[in-house]
mmCIF file of C-alpha atoms in Angstrom:
data_model
loop_
_atom_site.group_PDB
_atom_site.id
_atom_site.type_symbol
_atom_site.label_atom_id
_atom_site.label_comp_id
_atom_site.label_asym_id
_atom_site.label_seq_id
_atom_site.Cartn_x
_atom_site.Cartn_y
_atom_site.Cartn_z
ATOM 1 C CA GLU A 1 -14.377 -4.228 -12.885
ATOM 2 C CA VAL A 2 -12.735 -1.865 -10.432
ATOM 3 C CA GLN A 3 -10.099 0.300 -12.080
ATOM 4 C CA LEU A 4 -7.853 3.022 -10.742
ATOM 5 C CA VAL A 5 -5.720 4.879 -13.254
ATOM 6 C CA GLU A 6 -3.137 7.420 -12.134
ATOM 7 C CA SER A 7 -1.756 10.144 -14.332
ATOM 8 C CA GLY A 8 0.225 13.355 -14.076
ATOM 9 C CA GLY A 9 3.649 12.034 -13.185
ATOM 10 C CA GLY A 10 6.811 13.210 -14.844
ATOM 11 C CA LEU A 11 10.108 14.994 -14.407
ATOM 12 C CA VAL A 12 10.112 18.122 -12.248
ATOM 13 C CA GLN A 13 12.869 20.253 -10.789
ATOM 14 C CA PRO A 14 13.435 20.515 -7.048
ATOM 15 C CA GLY A 15 11.089 23.120 -5.628
ATOM 16 C CA GLY A 16 8.605 22.555 -8.397
ATOM 17 C CA SER A 17 4.999 21.395 -8.371
ATOM 18 C CA LEU A 18 3.010 18.596 -9.896
ATOM 19 C CA ARG A 19 -0.605 17.464 -9.708
ATOM 20 C CA LEU A 20 -1.430 13.785 -9.828
ATOM 21 C CA SER A 21 -4.843 12.421 -10.730
ATOM 22 C CA CYS A 22 -6.462 9.059 -10.150
ATOM 23 C CA ALA A 23 -9.487 8.178 -12.248
ATOM 24 C CA ALA A 24 -11.773 5.601 -10.691
ATOM 25 C CA SER A 25 -14.290 3.357 -12.403
ATOM 26 C CA GLY A 26 -16.216 0.172 -11.797
ATOM 27 C CA PHE A 27 -17.460 1.098 -8.339
ATOM 28 C CA THR A 28 -19.328 3.862 -6.540
ATOM 29 C CA PHE A 29 -16.386 6.167 -5.897
ATOM 30 C CA SER A 30 -18.262 8.375 -3.447
ATOM 31 C CA ASP A 31 -18.733 5.416 -1.070
ATOM 32 C CA TYR A 32 -15.033 4.826 -0.476
ATOM 33 C CA SER A 33 -12.193 6.564 1.255
ATOM 34 C CA MET A 34 -8.980 6.731 -0.754
ATOM 35 C CA ASN A 35 -5.256 6.899 -0.177
ATOM 36 C CA TRP A 36 -1.989 7.758 -1.842
ATOM 37 C CA VAL A 37 0.965 5.431 -1.304
ATOM 38 C CA ARG A 38 4.404 5.923 -2.812
ATOM 39 C CA GLN A 39 7.427 3.758 -3.475
ATOM 40 C CA ALA A 40 10.877 5.182 -4.060
ATOM 41 C CA PRO A 41 12.972 3.288 -6.627
ATOM 42 C CA GLY A 42 14.043 -0.055 -5.181
ATOM 43 C CA LYS A 43 12.489 0.751 -1.817
ATOM 44 C CA GLY A 44 9.418 -0.214 0.186
ATOM 45 C CA LEU A 45 5.951 1.249 0.413
ATOM 46 C CA GLU A 46 5.168 4.517 2.190
ATOM 47 C CA TRP A 47 1.624 5.689 2.925
ATOM 48 C CA ILE A 48 1.356 9.425 2.393
ATOM 49 C CA SER A 49 -2.277 10.525 2.475
ATOM 50 C CA TYR A 50 -5.866 9.545 3.266
ATOM 51 C CA ILE A 51 -9.121 11.223 2.332
ATOM 52 C CA SER A 52 -12.529 10.080 3.514
ATOM 53 C CA SER A 53 -15.411 9.519 1.129
ATOM 54 C CA THR A 54 -16.872 12.989 1.710
ATOM 55 C CA SER A 55 -13.505 14.754 2.141
ATOM 56 C CA THR A 56 -14.338 15.571 5.751
ATOM 57 C CA THR A 57 -11.316 13.713 7.120
ATOM 58 C CA ILE A 58 -7.846 14.091 5.638
ATOM 59 C CA TYR A 59 -4.520 12.846 6.922
ATOM 60 C CA TYR A 60 -0.934 13.141 5.758
ATOM 61 C CA ALA A 61 2.367 11.552 6.559
ATOM 62 C CA ASP A 62 4.774 13.922 8.276
ATOM 63 C CA SER A 63 7.122 13.654 5.293
ATOM 64 C CA VAL A 64 4.644 15.484 3.036
ATOM 65 C CA LYS A 65 2.552 17.537 5.462
ATOM 66 C CA GLY A 66 2.407 21.178 4.447
ATOM 67 C CA ARG A 67 3.644 20.433 0.921
ATOM 68 C CA PHE A 68 1.083 17.985 -0.477
ATOM 69 C CA THR A 69 -2.686 18.421 -0.657
ATOM 70 C CA VAL A 70 -5.134 15.608 -1.329
ATOM 71 C CA SER A 71 -8.582 16.255 -2.747
ATOM 72 C CA ARG A 72 -11.325 14.463 -4.604
ATOM 73 C CA ASP A 73 -14.215 15.211 -6.915
ATOM 74 C CA ASN A 74 -16.902 12.603 -6.445
ATOM 75 C CA ALA A 75 -18.866 13.928 -9.405
ATOM 76 C CA LYS A 76 -15.874 13.202 -11.614
ATOM 77 C CA ASN A 77 -14.869 9.960 -9.852
ATOM 78 C CA SER A 78 -11.423 11.387 -9.376
ATOM 79 C CA LEU A 79 -8.782 11.680 -6.677
ATOM 80 C CA TYR A 80 -5.989 14.242 -6.768
ATOM 81 C CA LEU A 81 -2.660 14.952 -5.134
ATOM 82 C CA GLN A 82 -1.228 18.447 -5.455
ATOM 83 C CA MET A 83 2.484 18.297 -4.728
ATOM 84 C CA ASN A 84 4.408 21.499 -4.056
ATOM 85 C CA SER A 85 7.970 22.239 -2.969
ATOM 86 C CA LEU A 86 9.112 18.925 -4.362
ATOM 87 C CA ARG A 87 12.383 17.451 -3.158
ATOM 88 C CA ASP A 88 14.775 14.872 -4.557
ATOM 89 C CA GLU A 89 13.523 12.400 -1.960
ATOM 90 C CA ASP A 90 9.979 12.663 -3.322
ATOM 91 C CA THR A 91 11.090 10.698 -6.392
ATOM 92 C CA ALA A 92 8.855 7.642 -6.413
ATOM 93 C CA VAL A 93 6.050 5.763 -8.052
ATOM 94 C CA PHE A 94 2.809 7.124 -6.636
ATOM 95 C CA TYR A 95 -0.153 4.780 -6.279
ATOM 96 C CA CYS A 96 -3.740 5.567 -5.453
ATOM 97 C CA ALA A 97 -5.384 2.858 -3.393
ATOM 98 C CA ARG A 98 -8.950 2.238 -2.305
ATOM 99 C CA ASP A 99 -9.923 1.518 1.265
ATOM 100 C CA GLY A 100 -11.943 -1.670 1.046
ATOM 101 C CA TYR A 101 -14.026 -3.736 3.420
ATOM 102 C CA ALA A 102 -15.737 -0.604 4.779
ATOM 103 C CA VAL A 103 -12.757 0.191 7.007
ATOM 104 C CA ALA A 104 -9.695 2.350 6.675
ATOM 105 C CA GLY A 105 -6.305 0.883 6.052
ATOM 106 C CA ILE A 106 -7.103 -2.159 3.947
ATOM 107 C CA PHE A 107 -6.106 -1.311 0.393
ATOM 108 C CA ASP A 108 -8.102 -3.709 -1.746
ATOM 109 C CA TYR A 109 -7.484 -2.070 -5.118
ATOM 110 C CA TRP A 110 -4.467 -0.165 -6.382
ATOM 111 C CA GLY A 111 -3.738 1.755 -9.527
ATOM 112 C CA GLN A 112 -0.762 0.895 -11.706
ATOM 113 C CA GLY A 113 1.165 3.898 -10.410
ATOM 114 C CA THR A 114 2.649 7.035 -11.925
ATOM 115 C CA LEU A 115 6.338 7.883 -11.684
ATOM 116 C CA VAL A 116 7.416 11.226 -10.309
ATOM 117 C CA THR A 117 11.065 12.127 -10.777
ATOM 118 C CA VAL A 118 12.430 15.161 -8.970
ATOM 119 C CA SER A 119 15.754 16.153 -10.419
ATOM 120 C CA SER A 120 17.612 19.152 -11.767
ATOM 121 C CA GLU B 1 4.497 5.674 15.000
ATOM 122 C CA ILE B 2 4.326 1.885 14.915
ATOM 123 C CA VAL B 3 7.377 0.300 13.332
ATOM 124 C CA LEU B 4 6.971 -3.033 11.564
ATOM 125 C CA THR B 5 10.034 -5.245 11.166
ATOM 126 C CA GLN B 6 9.897 -8.032 8.612
ATOM 127 C CA SER B 7 12.191 -11.019 8.567
ATOM 128 C CA PRO B 8 14.005 -12.436 6.848
ATOM 129 C CA ALA B 9 14.795 -9.779 4.274
ATOM 130 C CA THR B 10 15.207 -12.491 1.651
ATOM 131 C CA LEU B 11 13.935 -16.049 1.625
ATOM 132 C CA SER B 12 15.422 -18.441 -0.933
ATOM 133 C CA LEU B 13 13.196 -21.434 -1.551
ATOM 134 C CA SER B 14 12.235 -23.873 -4.271
ATOM 135 C CA PRO B 15 8.782 -24.345 -5.784
ATOM 136 C CA GLY B 16 6.736 -26.672 -3.641
ATOM 137 C CA GLU B 17 8.450 -25.648 -0.414
ATOM 138 C CA ARG B 18 6.747 -23.923 2.497
ATOM 139 C CA ALA B 19 7.448 -20.234 3.082
ATOM 140 C CA THR B 20 7.184 -18.635 6.503
ATOM 141 C CA LEU B 21 7.428 -14.846 6.683
ATOM 142 C CA SER B 22 7.500 -12.855 9.901
ATOM 143 C CA CYS B 23 6.289 -9.369 10.783
ATOM 144 C CA ARG B 24 6.907 -7.898 14.224
ATOM 145 C CA ALA B 25 5.333 -4.669 15.475
ATOM 146 C CA SER B 26 6.961 -2.217 17.868
ATOM 147 C CA GLN B 27 3.745 -2.200 19.911
ATOM 148 C CA SER B 28 0.524 -4.147 19.826
ATOM 149 C CA VAL B 29 -1.574 -3.773 16.693
ATOM 150 C CA SER B 30 -4.218 -6.184 17.981
ATOM 151 C CA SER B 31 -5.235 -8.158 14.878
ATOM 152 C CA TYR B 32 -5.162 -5.191 12.499
ATOM 153 C CA LEU B 33 -2.323 -6.419 10.342
ATOM 154 C CA VAL B 34 -2.490 -6.634 6.550
ATOM 155 C CA TRP B 35 -0.297 -8.493 4.036
ATOM 156 C CA TYR B 36 0.369 -7.536 0.415
ATOM 157 C CA GLN B 37 2.241 -9.186 -2.431
ATOM 158 C CA GLN B 38 4.144 -7.168 -5.002
ATOM 159 C CA LYS B 39 5.713 -8.453 -8.192
ATOM 160 C CA PRO B 40 8.285 -6.450 -10.180
ATOM 161 C CA GLY B 41 6.720 -3.600 -12.109
ATOM 162 C CA GLN B 42 3.299 -4.187 -10.588
ATOM 163 C CA ALA B 43 1.187 -2.589 -7.916
ATOM 164 C CA PRO B 44 0.833 -4.391 -4.591
ATOM 165 C CA ARG B 45 -2.008 -6.888 -4.249
ATOM 166 C CA LEU B 46 -3.988 -7.432 -1.068
ATOM 167 C CA LEU B 47 -3.518 -10.959 0.309
ATOM 168 C CA ILE B 48 -4.587 -11.062 3.948
ATOM 169 C CA TYR B 49 -6.408 -8.518 6.099
ATOM 170 C CA ASP B 50 -6.817 -8.337 9.856
ATOM 171 C CA ALA B 51 -4.162 -10.972 10.411
ATOM 172 C CA SER B 52 -5.932 -14.029 9.079
ATOM 173 C CA ASN B 53 -8.635 -13.192 6.543
ATOM 174 C CA ARG B 54 -7.846 -14.001 2.933
ATOM 175 C CA ALA B 55 -8.893 -11.338 0.463
ATOM 176 C CA ALA B 56 -11.193 -12.201 -2.406
ATOM 177 C CA GLY B 57 -9.602 -14.511 -4.944
ATOM 178 C CA ILE B 58 -6.527 -15.340 -2.866
ATOM 179 C CA PRO B 59 -5.625 -19.046 -2.965
ATOM 180 C CA ALA B 60 -5.928 -21.142 0.181
ATOM 181 C CA ARG B 61 -2.182 -21.806 0.220
ATOM 182 C CA PHE B 62 -1.786 -18.307 1.686
ATOM 183 C CA SER B 63 -2.566 -18.053 5.377
ATOM 184 C CA GLY B 64 -1.944 -15.507 8.098
ATOM 185 C CA THR B 65 -1.674 -15.898 11.839
ATOM 186 C CA GLY B 66 -0.813 -13.823 14.853
ATOM 187 C CA SER B 67 -1.992 -11.050 17.118
ATOM 188 C CA GLY B 68 -0.480 -8.354 19.251
ATOM 189 C CA THR B 69 3.067 -7.863 18.005
ATOM 190 C CA ASP B 70 3.972 -11.074 16.171
ATOM 191 C CA PHE B 71 2.514 -12.153 12.860
ATOM 192 C CA THR B 72 3.252 -14.793 10.265
ATOM 193 C CA LEU B 73 2.369 -15.187 6.617
ATOM 194 C CA THR B 74 2.644 -18.775 5.439
ATOM 195 C CA ILE B 75 2.608 -20.001 1.864
ATOM 196 C CA SER B 76 2.035 -23.737 2.224
ATOM 197 C CA SER B 77 3.524 -24.824 -1.098
ATOM 198 C CA LEU B 78 5.196 -22.244 -3.300
ATOM 199 C CA GLU B 79 3.941 -21.889 -6.840
ATOM 200 C CA PRO B 80 6.127 -20.198 -9.495
ATOM 201 C CA GLU B 81 3.905 -17.117 -9.403
ATOM 202 C CA ASP B 82 4.436 -16.673 -5.642
ATOM 203 C CA PHE B 83 8.014 -15.469 -5.968
ATOM 204 C CA ALA B 84 7.644 -11.809 -5.118
ATOM 205 C CA VAL B 85 8.068 -9.256 -2.336
ATOM 206 C CA TYR B 86 5.662 -9.374 0.591
ATOM 207 C CA TYR B 87 4.816 -6.406 2.811
ATOM 208 C CA CYS B 88 2.955 -6.217 6.084
ATOM 209 C CA GLN B 89 1.054 -3.090 7.112
ATOM 210 C CA GLN B 90 -0.696 -2.037 10.313
ATOM 211 C CA ARG B 91 -3.920 -0.082 10.564
ATOM 212 C CA THR B 92 -4.356 0.106 14.327
ATOM 213 C CA VAL B 93 -2.696 3.362 15.287
ATOM 214 C CA TRP B 94 -2.704 5.924 12.540
ATOM 215 C CA PRO B 95 -1.872 8.254 10.992
ATOM 216 C CA PRO B 96 0.490 7.172 9.827
ATOM 217 C CA LEU B 97 -0.422 3.834 8.362
ATOM 218 C CA THR B 98 2.894 2.011 8.283
ATOM 219 C CA PHE B 99 4.417 -0.782 6.234
ATOM 220 C CA GLY B 100 7.189 -3.200 6.988
ATOM 221 C CA GLY B 101 10.333 -3.161 4.905
ATOM 222 C CA GLY B 102 9.335 -6.247 2.936
ATOM 223 C CA THR B 103 10.485 -9.831 2.503
ATOM 224 C CA LYS B 104 11.617 -10.985 -0.905
ATOM 225 C CA VAL B 105 10.815 -14.605 -1.687
ATOM 226 C CA GLU B 106 13.216 -15.706 -4.383
ATOM 227 C CA ILE B 107 13.790 -18.919 -6.280
ATOM 228 C CA LYS B 108 16.622 -20.990 -4.849
#
């Protein structure tokens, strides 16, 4: 069974940092590209980052570029999101999502999400 | 950036009725349009990919049509578990991958 489990969320002050993790199981993690998608409270979905299976290709949304860094460790079946210079508007549930069907942009499995609250 | 506009924002229907949800793109996305369902407190679930292909395990009452800029998600006969928020997403021109604002299907 495919499972994605995020962790690392919590309360952080504006300007602070946080590192999210996503532990993958039930599939060959190194075969799949991965993404981070976030959802502000009561709002819609926002894609924020993509990383290819071998980390050779990485993309970010403009809203997080220069502040967030995505990485992965295929040996540990884990995806990460380092978030720096956090702002109030970064408050959201952060989901990791797998690119399925051998193409980018079809998120066939999602984690349950981890809540990040940026507030003083 | 491709903007996706979903309508209506809210759809009030009764179980057994047909639901028709629209997603319009600001420029052509060919057939690379994806639909997700999200229930309160849950992660989104993939329903339809590339406009008309049902994902694994998705019931046949869900169908997708369209190409270019206009797309439709149809639920032929609403079941109680179908009341949720539905999002479309394009994967043609990216980054960024973009989502529509969502349509909430609520019980009338």
